[in-house]
Short mmCIF file of C-alpha atoms and ligand atoms in Angstrom, two decimals:
data_model
loop_
_atom_site.label_atom_id
_atom_site.label_comp_id
_atom_site.label_asym_id
_atom_site.label_seq_id
_atom_site.Cartn_x
_atom_site.Cartn_y
_atom_site.Cartn_z
CA MET A 163 -3.60 -16.23 -22.67
CA ALA A 164 -5.60 -12.99 -22.73
CA LEU A 165 -3.66 -9.75 -22.43
CA TYR A 166 -5.10 -8.98 -19.00
CA GLU A 167 -3.54 -12.19 -17.71
CA LYS A 168 0.01 -11.14 -18.56
CA THR A 169 2.43 -9.38 -16.26
CA ALA A 170 3.41 -5.77 -16.89
CA SER A 171 6.92 -6.88 -17.90
CA GLU A 172 5.54 -9.25 -20.52
CA LEU A 173 3.17 -6.58 -21.79
CA SER A 174 5.96 -4.03 -21.92
CA GLU A 175 7.95 -6.32 -24.18
CA LEU A 176 4.98 -7.00 -26.49
CA LEU A 177 4.28 -3.27 -26.73
CA GLY A 178 7.94 -2.52 -27.41
CA LYS A 179 8.01 -5.01 -30.27
CA LYS A 180 4.74 -3.57 -31.58
CA GLU A 181 3.11 -7.01 -31.33
CA ILE A 182 0.23 -5.38 -29.49
CA SER A 183 -0.95 -1.78 -29.25
CA ALA A 184 -1.65 0.16 -26.09
CA VAL A 185 -5.27 0.65 -27.22
CA GLU A 186 -5.71 -3.09 -27.73
CA LEU A 187 -4.30 -3.70 -24.26
CA ALA A 188 -6.44 -1.05 -22.59
CA LYS A 189 -9.57 -2.43 -24.28
CA ASP A 190 -8.77 -5.94 -23.07
CA VAL A 191 -8.19 -4.74 -19.51
CA PHE A 192 -11.46 -2.75 -19.46
CA ALA A 193 -13.37 -5.73 -20.91
CA ARG A 194 -12.06 -7.77 -17.97
CA THR A 195 -13.02 -4.97 -15.61
CA LYS A 196 -16.57 -4.94 -17.00
CA ALA A 197 -16.79 -8.68 -16.58
CA VAL A 198 -15.66 -8.86 -12.95
CA GLU A 199 -16.03 -5.44 -11.33
CA ASP A 200 -19.60 -6.11 -10.18
CA LYS A 201 -18.22 -8.86 -7.98
CA VAL A 202 -14.91 -7.29 -6.90
CA GLN A 203 -15.84 -3.59 -6.63
CA GLY A 204 -12.21 -2.58 -6.49
CA TYR A 205 -12.68 0.85 -8.00
CA VAL A 206 -14.30 4.04 -6.79
CA THR A 207 -13.90 5.63 -10.24
CA VAL A 208 -13.03 3.98 -13.55
CA THR A 209 -11.49 6.39 -16.08
CA GLU A 210 -11.94 4.38 -19.26
CA GLU A 211 -12.38 7.25 -21.69
CA ALA A 212 -9.29 9.15 -20.55
CA ALA A 213 -7.32 5.89 -20.47
CA LEU A 214 -8.18 5.07 -24.07
CA GLN A 215 -7.07 8.55 -25.10
CA GLN A 216 -3.77 8.10 -23.23
CA ALA A 217 -3.31 4.71 -24.91
CA GLU A 218 -3.97 6.19 -28.34
CA ALA A 219 -1.41 8.93 -27.71
CA VAL A 220 1.18 6.31 -26.71
CA ASP A 221 0.53 4.33 -29.87
CA LYS A 222 1.03 7.47 -31.95
CA LYS A 223 4.32 8.23 -30.24
CA ARG A 224 5.48 4.69 -30.80
CA ALA A 225 4.46 4.76 -34.45
CA ALA A 226 6.45 7.98 -34.85
CA GLY A 227 9.55 6.16 -33.61
CA GLU A 228 9.84 7.92 -30.23
CA LYS A 229 11.88 6.11 -27.60
CA LEU A 230 9.45 5.17 -24.84
CA SER A 231 9.79 4.03 -21.24
CA ALA A 232 9.09 0.49 -20.01
CA LEU A 233 5.75 1.66 -18.60
CA ALA A 234 4.52 3.27 -21.82
CA GLY A 235 1.03 1.96 -22.51
CA ILE A 236 0.84 -0.13 -19.31
CA PRO A 237 -2.46 0.19 -17.41
CA ILE A 238 -2.10 1.24 -13.76
CA ALA A 239 -4.75 1.72 -11.06
CA ILE A 240 -4.24 4.48 -8.48
CA LYS A 241 -5.36 4.45 -4.86
CA ASP A 242 -8.01 7.10 -4.35
CA ASN A 243 -5.91 9.14 -1.89
CA ILE A 244 -3.39 10.10 -4.58
CA CYS A 245 -4.29 13.37 -6.32
CA THR A 246 -5.11 13.15 -10.00
CA LYS A 247 -5.72 16.50 -11.68
CA GLY A 248 -9.33 16.89 -12.75
CA THR A 249 -10.26 13.34 -11.70
CA LEU A 250 -12.23 12.64 -8.52
CA THR A 251 -9.95 11.88 -5.57
CA THR A 252 -12.27 11.01 -2.70
CA CYS A 253 -10.15 9.10 -0.17
CA ALA A 254 -13.29 6.93 -0.08
CA SER A 255 -14.82 9.62 2.15
CA LYS A 256 -18.04 11.57 2.02
CA MET A 257 -15.82 14.51 3.05
CA LEU A 258 -14.17 14.55 -0.38
CA TYR A 259 -17.07 13.15 -2.43
CA ASN A 260 -16.75 15.96 -5.00
CA PHE A 261 -13.02 16.75 -4.82
CA LYS A 262 -11.28 17.08 -8.16
CA PRO A 263 -7.71 18.13 -7.38
CA PRO A 264 -6.32 21.07 -9.36
CA TYR A 265 -2.91 19.34 -9.47
CA ASN A 266 -1.26 15.96 -9.87
CA ALA A 267 0.69 14.14 -7.18
CA THR A 268 4.39 13.85 -8.07
CA VAL A 269 3.95 10.11 -8.69
CA ILE A 270 1.18 10.88 -11.20
CA GLU A 271 3.39 13.43 -12.96
CA LYS A 272 6.07 10.74 -13.19
CA LEU A 273 3.66 8.10 -14.50
CA THR A 274 2.30 10.56 -17.04
CA ALA A 275 5.81 11.40 -18.20
CA ALA A 276 6.42 7.64 -18.53
CA ASP A 277 3.26 7.37 -20.72
CA ALA A 278 1.51 4.97 -18.36
CA VAL A 279 -2.26 4.55 -18.80
CA ILE A 280 -4.30 5.28 -15.68
CA THR A 281 -7.29 2.97 -15.37
CA GLY A 282 -9.04 4.62 -12.43
CA LYS A 283 -9.08 5.28 -8.72
CA ALA A 284 -8.99 2.26 -6.44
CA ASN A 285 -11.14 1.80 -3.34
CA MET A 286 -9.66 2.07 0.16
CA ASP A 287 -10.53 2.50 3.79
CA GLU A 288 -11.60 6.09 4.38
CA PHE A 289 -8.48 8.29 4.60
CA ALA A 290 -6.42 5.06 4.65
CA MET A 291 -7.60 4.19 8.16
CA GLY A 292 -8.40 0.53 8.34
CA SER A 293 -7.28 -2.97 7.44
CA SER A 294 -10.18 -4.38 5.47
CA CYS A 295 -11.51 -1.79 2.99
CA GLU A 296 -14.80 -1.91 4.91
CA ASN A 297 -14.34 1.69 6.11
CA SER A 298 -14.90 2.99 2.58
CA ALA A 299 -17.80 5.41 2.26
CA ALA A 300 -18.27 4.16 -1.31
CA HIS A 301 -18.69 0.39 -0.83
CA PRO A 302 -16.65 -2.53 0.47
CA THR A 303 -14.27 -4.30 -1.93
CA HIS A 304 -14.39 -8.08 -2.18
CA ASN A 305 -11.36 -10.34 -2.19
CA PRO A 306 -11.13 -11.79 -5.72
CA HIS A 307 -9.98 -15.15 -4.28
CA GLY A 308 -13.05 -15.47 -2.05
CA LEU A 309 -15.78 -12.91 -2.63
CA ASP A 310 -17.20 -13.19 0.89
CA ARG A 311 -13.82 -12.09 2.27
CA VAL A 312 -12.08 -8.75 2.71
CA PRO A 313 -9.23 -7.78 0.36
CA GLY A 314 -7.32 -6.25 3.28
CA GLY A 315 -6.68 -2.57 3.71
CA SER A 316 -6.39 0.19 3.49
CA SER A 317 -5.21 -0.22 -0.15
CA GLY A 318 -7.68 -3.10 -0.64
CA GLY A 319 -8.96 -1.82 -3.97
CA SER A 320 -5.45 -1.54 -5.45
CA ALA A 321 -4.58 -5.10 -4.40
CA ALA A 322 -7.94 -6.51 -5.51
CA VAL A 323 -7.88 -5.04 -9.02
CA VAL A 324 -4.37 -6.41 -9.60
CA ALA A 325 -5.39 -9.85 -8.29
CA ALA A 326 -8.54 -9.82 -10.42
CA GLY A 327 -6.76 -8.94 -13.67
CA GLU A 328 -8.37 -5.49 -13.82
CA ALA A 329 -4.91 -3.88 -14.01
CA PRO A 330 -1.43 -5.41 -14.05
CA LEU A 331 -0.10 -2.71 -11.71
CA ALA A 332 -1.40 -0.36 -9.03
CA LEU A 333 -0.15 2.25 -6.62
CA GLY A 334 -1.12 2.15 -2.96
CA SER A 335 0.01 3.86 0.21
CA ASP A 336 1.30 2.32 3.42
CA THR A 337 1.23 4.02 6.83
CA GLY A 338 1.15 0.89 8.98
CA GLY A 339 0.77 -1.95 6.50
CA SER A 340 -1.75 -0.72 3.96
CA ILE A 341 0.20 -1.97 0.94
CA ARG A 342 1.63 -5.12 2.47
CA GLN A 343 -1.38 -6.62 4.24
CA PRO A 344 -3.76 -6.33 1.23
CA ALA A 345 -0.99 -7.72 -1.02
CA SER A 346 -0.81 -10.68 1.33
CA PHE A 347 -4.61 -11.16 1.45
CA CYS A 348 -4.93 -10.95 -2.35
CA GLY A 349 -1.88 -13.01 -3.37
CA VAL A 350 0.04 -10.23 -5.12
CA VAL A 351 3.38 -8.46 -4.64
CA GLY A 352 3.41 -5.18 -2.70
CA LEU A 353 6.32 -3.04 -1.58
CA LYS A 354 6.43 -0.32 1.04
CA PRO A 355 9.55 1.69 0.18
CA THR A 356 12.03 3.25 2.62
CA TYR A 357 10.57 6.46 4.07
CA GLY A 358 11.53 9.27 1.70
CA ALA A 359 12.15 7.07 -1.37
CA VAL A 360 8.93 8.21 -3.04
CA SER A 361 7.57 11.76 -2.96
CA ARG A 362 4.43 12.20 -0.87
CA TYR A 363 3.42 15.39 -2.67
CA GLY A 364 -0.22 14.96 -3.61
CA LEU A 365 -0.76 11.96 -1.35
CA ILE A 366 -3.57 13.07 0.94
CA ALA A 367 -1.88 12.84 4.32
CA PHE A 368 -2.90 10.39 7.04
CA ALA A 369 0.28 10.35 9.20
CA SER A 370 2.97 12.26 7.32
CA SER A 371 5.96 10.77 9.15
CA LEU A 372 4.84 7.23 8.34
CA ASP A 373 3.04 7.44 4.95
CA GLN A 374 4.75 6.09 1.83
CA ILE A 375 3.44 5.40 -1.68
CA GLY A 376 4.45 2.06 -3.19
CA PRO A 377 3.76 -0.44 -5.98
CA PHE A 378 1.53 -3.50 -6.40
CA GLY A 379 2.14 -6.03 -9.16
CA ARG A 380 1.84 -9.74 -9.87
CA SER A 381 5.58 -10.34 -9.97
CA ILE A 382 8.72 -9.07 -8.31
CA GLU A 383 9.94 -7.70 -11.62
CA ASP A 384 6.69 -5.74 -12.07
CA ALA A 385 6.89 -4.21 -8.60
CA ALA A 386 10.51 -3.20 -9.32
CA MET A 387 9.47 -1.66 -12.63
CA LEU A 388 6.78 0.50 -11.05
CA LEU A 389 8.93 1.56 -8.11
CA ASP A 390 11.70 2.53 -10.55
CA ALA A 391 9.25 4.89 -12.27
CA VAL A 392 7.94 6.67 -9.16
CA THR A 393 10.95 6.88 -6.87
CA GLY A 394 13.11 10.00 -6.65
CA HIS A 395 14.05 13.11 -4.75
CA ASP A 396 11.40 15.83 -5.02
CA PRO A 397 13.06 18.84 -3.39
CA LEU A 398 10.49 21.35 -4.61
CA HIS A 399 7.46 19.54 -3.22
CA ASP A 400 8.44 17.10 -0.49
CA SER A 401 11.32 18.02 1.77
CA THR A 402 11.26 14.56 3.38
CA SER A 403 11.97 12.88 0.03
CA VAL A 404 15.56 11.83 -0.60
CA LYS A 405 17.87 10.69 -3.33
CA THR A 406 18.12 6.91 -3.11
CA PRO A 407 21.08 4.77 -4.13
CA PHE A 408 18.87 2.71 -6.46
CA GLU A 409 17.13 5.55 -8.35
CA GLY A 410 15.36 3.82 -11.24
CA SER A 411 17.75 0.86 -11.50
CA LEU A 412 16.00 -1.81 -9.40
CA ARG A 413 14.59 -3.82 -12.29
CA ALA A 414 17.82 -3.70 -14.27
CA ASN A 415 19.82 -4.98 -11.29
CA LEU A 416 17.55 -7.87 -10.28
CA ASN A 417 19.60 -10.90 -9.36
CA ALA A 418 18.11 -14.04 -7.85
CA ASN A 419 21.27 -15.35 -6.19
CA VAL A 420 20.76 -15.68 -2.43
CA LYS A 421 23.84 -17.77 -1.64
CA GLY A 422 25.21 -16.55 1.67
CA LEU A 423 22.33 -14.10 2.22
CA LYS A 424 21.75 -13.77 5.96
CA ILE A 425 18.06 -14.05 6.79
CA GLY A 426 16.85 -13.39 10.34
CA LEU A 427 13.63 -14.92 11.66
CA PRO A 428 12.45 -12.87 14.65
CA LYS A 429 10.95 -15.35 17.08
CA GLU A 430 8.44 -12.82 18.43
CA TYR A 431 6.71 -12.69 15.02
CA PHE A 432 5.92 -16.39 15.02
CA GLY A 433 4.39 -16.64 18.49
CA GLU A 434 0.90 -16.68 19.88
CA GLY A 435 -1.88 -15.34 17.65
CA ILE A 436 -0.24 -16.32 14.37
CA SER A 437 -2.43 -18.86 12.60
CA GLU A 438 -1.05 -22.26 11.70
CA ALA A 439 -1.49 -21.72 7.96
CA VAL A 440 0.52 -18.50 8.10
CA ARG A 441 3.28 -19.93 10.29
CA LYS A 442 3.59 -23.09 8.19
CA ASN A 443 3.86 -21.29 4.86
CA VAL A 444 6.31 -18.63 6.04
CA MET A 445 8.48 -21.28 7.70
CA ALA A 446 8.39 -23.29 4.46
CA ALA A 447 9.70 -20.19 2.67
CA ALA A 448 12.54 -20.03 5.20
CA GLU A 449 13.37 -23.66 4.37
CA ALA A 450 13.31 -22.83 0.65
CA TYR A 451 15.86 -20.09 1.27
CA LYS A 452 18.08 -22.52 3.15
CA ALA A 453 17.90 -24.93 0.22
CA MET A 454 19.04 -22.10 -2.06
CA GLY A 455 22.13 -21.48 0.06
CA ALA A 456 20.96 -18.65 2.30
CA GLU A 457 21.90 -18.62 5.97
CA VAL A 458 18.68 -18.60 7.98
CA PHE A 459 18.75 -18.11 11.74
CA GLU A 460 16.58 -16.96 14.63
CA ILE A 461 16.83 -13.41 15.91
CA SER A 462 14.92 -11.49 18.56
CA LEU A 463 12.97 -8.22 18.22
CA PRO A 464 11.29 -8.00 21.64
CA LEU A 465 10.02 -4.43 21.22
CA VAL A 466 7.40 -5.61 18.72
CA GLU A 467 5.24 -5.93 21.83
CA TYR A 468 5.01 -2.11 21.95
CA ALA A 469 4.62 -1.54 18.23
CA LEU A 470 0.82 -1.33 18.11
CA PRO A 471 0.37 1.27 20.88
CA ILE A 472 3.26 3.33 19.48
CA TYR A 473 1.77 3.20 16.00
CA TYR A 474 -1.80 4.03 17.02
CA ILE A 475 -0.64 6.94 19.19
CA LEU A 476 1.69 8.47 16.61
CA SER A 477 -0.51 7.89 13.57
CA SER A 478 -3.67 9.16 15.27
CA ALA A 479 -1.85 12.23 16.61
CA GLU A 480 -0.66 13.13 13.13
CA ALA A 481 -4.05 12.31 11.61
CA SER A 482 -5.89 14.61 14.01
CA SER A 483 -3.67 17.44 12.90
CA ASN A 484 -3.66 16.59 9.17
CA LEU A 485 -7.41 16.20 9.00
CA ALA A 486 -8.07 19.56 10.66
CA ARG A 487 -8.06 21.08 7.17
CA PHE A 488 -11.37 19.44 6.30
CA ASP A 489 -13.69 22.03 7.81
CA GLY A 490 -16.54 22.38 5.34
CA VAL A 491 -15.28 25.79 4.25
CA LYS A 492 -12.55 25.52 1.66
CA TYR A 493 -13.48 22.40 -0.30
CA GLY A 494 -15.18 19.04 0.07
CA TYR A 495 -18.36 18.32 1.97
CA ARG A 496 -20.28 21.16 3.60
CA THR A 497 -23.32 20.52 5.75
CA PRO A 498 -26.56 22.02 4.49
CA ASN A 499 -27.84 22.22 8.10
CA ALA A 500 -25.67 24.89 9.73
CA GLY A 501 -27.69 28.06 9.36
CA ASP A 502 -25.25 30.96 9.71
CA ASP A 503 -23.30 29.72 12.73
CA ILE A 504 -19.65 29.10 11.82
CA THR A 505 -18.93 26.69 14.70
CA GLU A 506 -21.97 24.69 13.74
CA LEU A 507 -20.73 24.67 10.15
CA TYR A 508 -17.42 23.13 11.24
CA THR A 509 -18.84 20.57 13.64
CA LYS A 510 -21.73 19.44 11.48
CA SER A 511 -19.61 19.26 8.32
CA ARG A 512 -17.04 17.13 10.13
CA SER A 513 -19.59 14.94 11.94
CA GLU A 514 -21.52 14.27 8.76
CA GLY A 515 -18.52 14.10 6.39
CA PHE A 516 -16.22 11.74 8.32
CA GLY A 517 -17.05 8.11 9.03
CA ALA A 518 -16.89 6.47 12.46
CA GLU A 519 -13.31 5.17 12.24
CA VAL A 520 -11.91 8.53 11.10
CA GLN A 521 -13.72 10.29 13.95
CA ARG A 522 -12.36 7.72 16.40
CA ARG A 523 -8.77 8.41 15.24
CA ILE A 524 -9.25 12.19 15.38
CA MET A 525 -10.52 11.92 18.96
CA LEU A 526 -7.71 9.57 19.97
CA GLY A 527 -5.12 11.81 18.32
CA THR A 528 -6.48 14.98 19.88
CA TYR A 529 -6.46 13.29 23.27
CA VAL A 530 -2.82 12.13 23.12
CA LEU A 531 -1.74 15.60 21.99
CA SER A 532 -3.71 17.48 24.65
CA SER A 533 -1.58 19.32 27.20
CA GLY A 534 -2.49 17.04 30.11
CA TYR A 535 -1.63 13.82 28.30
CA TYR A 536 1.08 14.82 25.82
CA ASP A 537 3.97 13.62 27.99
CA ALA A 538 2.27 10.40 29.01
CA TYR A 539 1.37 9.29 25.49
CA TYR A 540 2.76 11.22 22.52
CA LYS A 541 6.19 12.00 23.96
CA LYS A 542 6.59 8.49 25.28
CA ALA A 543 5.59 6.98 21.94
CA ARG A 544 8.20 9.10 20.13
CA ALA A 545 10.87 7.91 22.58
CA ALA A 546 9.78 4.31 22.10
CA GLN A 547 9.94 4.84 18.33
CA ARG A 548 13.66 5.58 18.67
CA LYS A 549 14.12 2.32 20.59
CA ILE A 550 12.41 0.36 17.82
CA ARG A 551 14.68 2.02 15.24
CA GLU A 552 17.73 1.03 17.26
CA GLU A 553 16.49 -2.50 17.65
CA PHE A 554 16.18 -2.91 13.87
CA ALA A 555 19.56 -1.24 13.30
CA ASN A 556 21.16 -3.76 15.66
CA ALA A 557 19.40 -6.64 13.95
CA PHE A 558 20.73 -5.52 10.56
CA GLU A 559 24.25 -5.80 11.88
CA LYS A 560 23.66 -9.54 12.04
CA CYS A 561 21.42 -10.16 9.04
CA ASP A 562 20.77 -8.74 5.56
CA VAL A 563 16.99 -9.19 5.62
CA ILE A 564 14.32 -10.21 8.11
CA LEU A 565 11.60 -12.70 7.17
CA THR A 566 8.22 -12.52 8.94
CA PRO A 567 4.50 -13.15 8.46
CA VAL A 568 2.49 -10.17 7.14
CA ALA A 569 -0.65 -10.64 9.21
CA PRO A 570 -1.71 -13.15 11.85
CA THR A 571 -4.32 -14.68 9.53
CA THR A 572 -5.35 -14.88 5.91
CA ALA A 573 -8.29 -12.82 4.59
CA TYR A 574 -11.30 -13.05 6.90
CA GLU A 575 -15.01 -12.77 6.16
CA ILE A 576 -16.51 -9.38 5.39
CA GLY A 577 -18.25 -8.06 8.49
CA SER A 578 -16.51 -10.40 10.91
CA LYS A 579 -14.34 -7.72 12.61
CA THR A 580 -16.20 -4.48 12.03
CA THR A 581 -17.72 -4.30 15.49
CA ASN A 582 -14.40 -4.58 17.31
CA PRO A 583 -11.87 -1.90 16.36
CA LEU A 584 -9.23 -3.23 18.75
CA GLU A 585 -9.33 -6.65 17.15
CA MET A 586 -8.95 -4.96 13.77
CA TYR A 587 -5.93 -2.97 15.05
CA ALA A 588 -4.34 -6.17 16.42
CA GLY A 589 -4.12 -7.52 12.86
CA ASP A 590 -1.48 -4.86 12.10
CA ILE A 591 1.07 -6.31 14.54
CA CYS A 592 3.51 -7.61 11.90
CA THR A 593 3.55 -4.52 9.68
CA VAL A 594 3.52 -1.33 11.78
CA SER A 595 7.11 -1.58 13.10
CA VAL A 596 8.43 -1.22 9.56
CA ASN A 597 6.79 2.23 9.26
CA ILE A 598 7.78 3.20 12.79
CA ALA A 599 11.40 2.50 11.79
CA GLY A 600 11.10 3.99 8.28
CA LEU A 601 12.26 0.76 6.62
CA PRO A 602 11.33 -0.95 3.35
CA GLY A 603 9.09 -4.04 3.44
CA LEU A 604 8.31 -6.41 0.58
CA VAL A 605 5.34 -8.77 0.54
CA GLN A 606 4.75 -11.61 -1.90
CA PRO A 607 2.67 -14.79 -1.99
CA CYS A 608 4.20 -17.86 -0.32
CA GLY A 609 1.29 -20.30 -0.31
CA PHE A 610 -2.41 -20.87 0.36
CA ASP A 611 -4.44 -21.81 3.42
CA GLU A 612 -6.98 -24.62 3.72
CA ASN A 613 -9.64 -22.45 2.01
CA HIS A 614 -7.30 -21.59 -0.90
CA MET A 615 -6.86 -18.05 0.36
CA PRO A 616 -3.39 -16.64 -0.33
CA VAL A 617 -0.73 -16.44 2.39
CA GLY A 618 1.95 -13.77 2.06
CA MET A 619 5.38 -13.36 3.57
CA GLN A 620 7.23 -10.18 4.46
CA LEU A 621 10.89 -9.40 3.88
CA ILE A 622 12.12 -6.35 5.82
CA GLY A 623 15.36 -4.62 4.84
CA PRO A 624 17.59 -1.86 6.17
CA ARG A 625 17.03 1.69 4.89
CA PHE A 626 17.40 1.70 1.08
CA GLY A 627 17.68 -2.09 1.06
CA GLU A 628 15.04 -2.33 -1.70
CA GLN A 629 17.38 -4.07 -4.16
CA THR A 630 18.31 -6.74 -1.62
CA LEU A 631 14.64 -7.30 -0.80
CA LEU A 632 13.62 -7.60 -4.45
CA ASN A 633 16.52 -9.93 -5.23
CA ALA A 634 15.60 -12.19 -2.33
CA GLY A 635 11.94 -11.98 -3.39
CA LEU A 636 12.84 -12.96 -6.94
CA ALA A 637 14.78 -15.99 -5.73
CA PHE A 638 11.75 -17.24 -3.81
CA GLU A 639 9.38 -16.42 -6.65
CA GLN A 640 11.47 -18.50 -9.05
CA ALA A 641 11.85 -21.39 -6.61
CA SER A 642 8.16 -21.47 -5.65
CA GLY A 643 6.60 -20.57 -8.98
CA LEU A 644 4.20 -18.32 -7.04
CA LYS A 645 3.92 -15.55 -9.60
CA ASN A 646 1.20 -13.86 -11.62
CA ILE A 647 -1.65 -15.39 -9.63
CA ILE A 648 -4.97 -14.19 -11.03
CA ALA A 649 -8.24 -15.05 -9.32
CA ALA A 650 -10.48 -17.18 -11.52
CA LEU A 651 -13.71 -15.29 -10.77
N1 LIG B 283 -4.35 -0.72 9.24
C1 LIG B 283 -3.57 0.37 9.70
C2 LIG B 283 -4.47 1.47 10.19
O1 LIG B 283 -5.62 1.28 10.21
C3 LIG B 283 -2.64 0.83 8.61
C4 LIG B 283 -3.24 1.77 7.66
C5 LIG B 283 -2.29 2.25 6.59
O2 LIG B 283 -1.20 1.74 6.43
N2 LIG B 283 -2.72 3.29 5.91
O3 LIG B 283 -4.05 2.53 10.57
#
């Protein structure tokens, strides 16, 4: 087995025992990247030279007998909306085509302190708006399990490079499903943490009240390991971050016993629009849990019907405000066609710098925040958000976790939904409620469809229920053997 085919946990052990070096590992991972990246196109920027230097530094520390973290020497890809000092951070947008941040995101500071090796910046939908990675201004990413298909989005690049063996781990961000849906489409593990569990400092904002950074890996243990490294209260930089009860101890406390675990299956998530392959595989997972001694029963979450309008109103409102900073003046793209008219400079820079989907969201967001429509849309959506929160809180009085599909279908063909934005939005039905309620959601592979495309399942937990989710995920992973799936390519 080549090094790139191993999980981060396995690699961590080999590095710890000095059976392999970080440089050897990085070289193997970049050789794989060179072999497959033409087909996958998961990266916007590959940072091989810097990565090899980081790896060399780790090896020196290890040789000197320093005590190193579990992530020391482990290659990790970073979604291109997370600021990396001195390294291009484009958000897959023409608007930020030349942006080299003067600072690191908190998660990057943490990974650097843990001696992780950053492989590059992963492709995404522009400003994280999209579900297929086709809204990238750089290029689309291809699903490693079927190159004519999308990898999902918006963190499609992060999911694809992990599935293709181009990195054992990656960071993504999730505002309405952007970690979980690509994890599902690419057959890897992805976790959207509880809102506040990971600092958002240096994550280029889409919708600040919904955005969270989270891990991708090819096993539950790997996702736990990466979340352990990046979680934590960041009082200086992100006042919405909090101290969590699990702070860095998720991997150490993994326990696959699900006897007596109460698992709710919300009937509304299995209804019309969910494809047979998805329903069948998620229901089979529910049966597997029963066989392991969990209590599985039907519950009802009727407000899911309102989740999409609530999400698209709130997220677009926040996006229209967050993206106001990109004006062609301070940094990023500036139109060469403005003459000396300042208004023209703003409008042309924004019209030329932002892609169609981003402009659509800004217009939608500006509309729902405008004085004539604020009460009818934005205010109502905020009130409905509270109802959704209550609905989940009530559900968690009856069950420990909720099991659902991740998306109505498996990965679809590139180009098949780009002309119909509403159809694209509809694919987010199973994931957006989790962000609206600020809850954690774990996605992992649970089978394959008739075309051998991966099917994922989603476990939703109460606030700070990450350990319960990962434990339940581990139990299924062990029972199903669906772990460390790498696309053949
Ligand atoms: N697909 C959703 C959207 O387009 C979610 C995006 C995300 O989570 N960043 O808004």
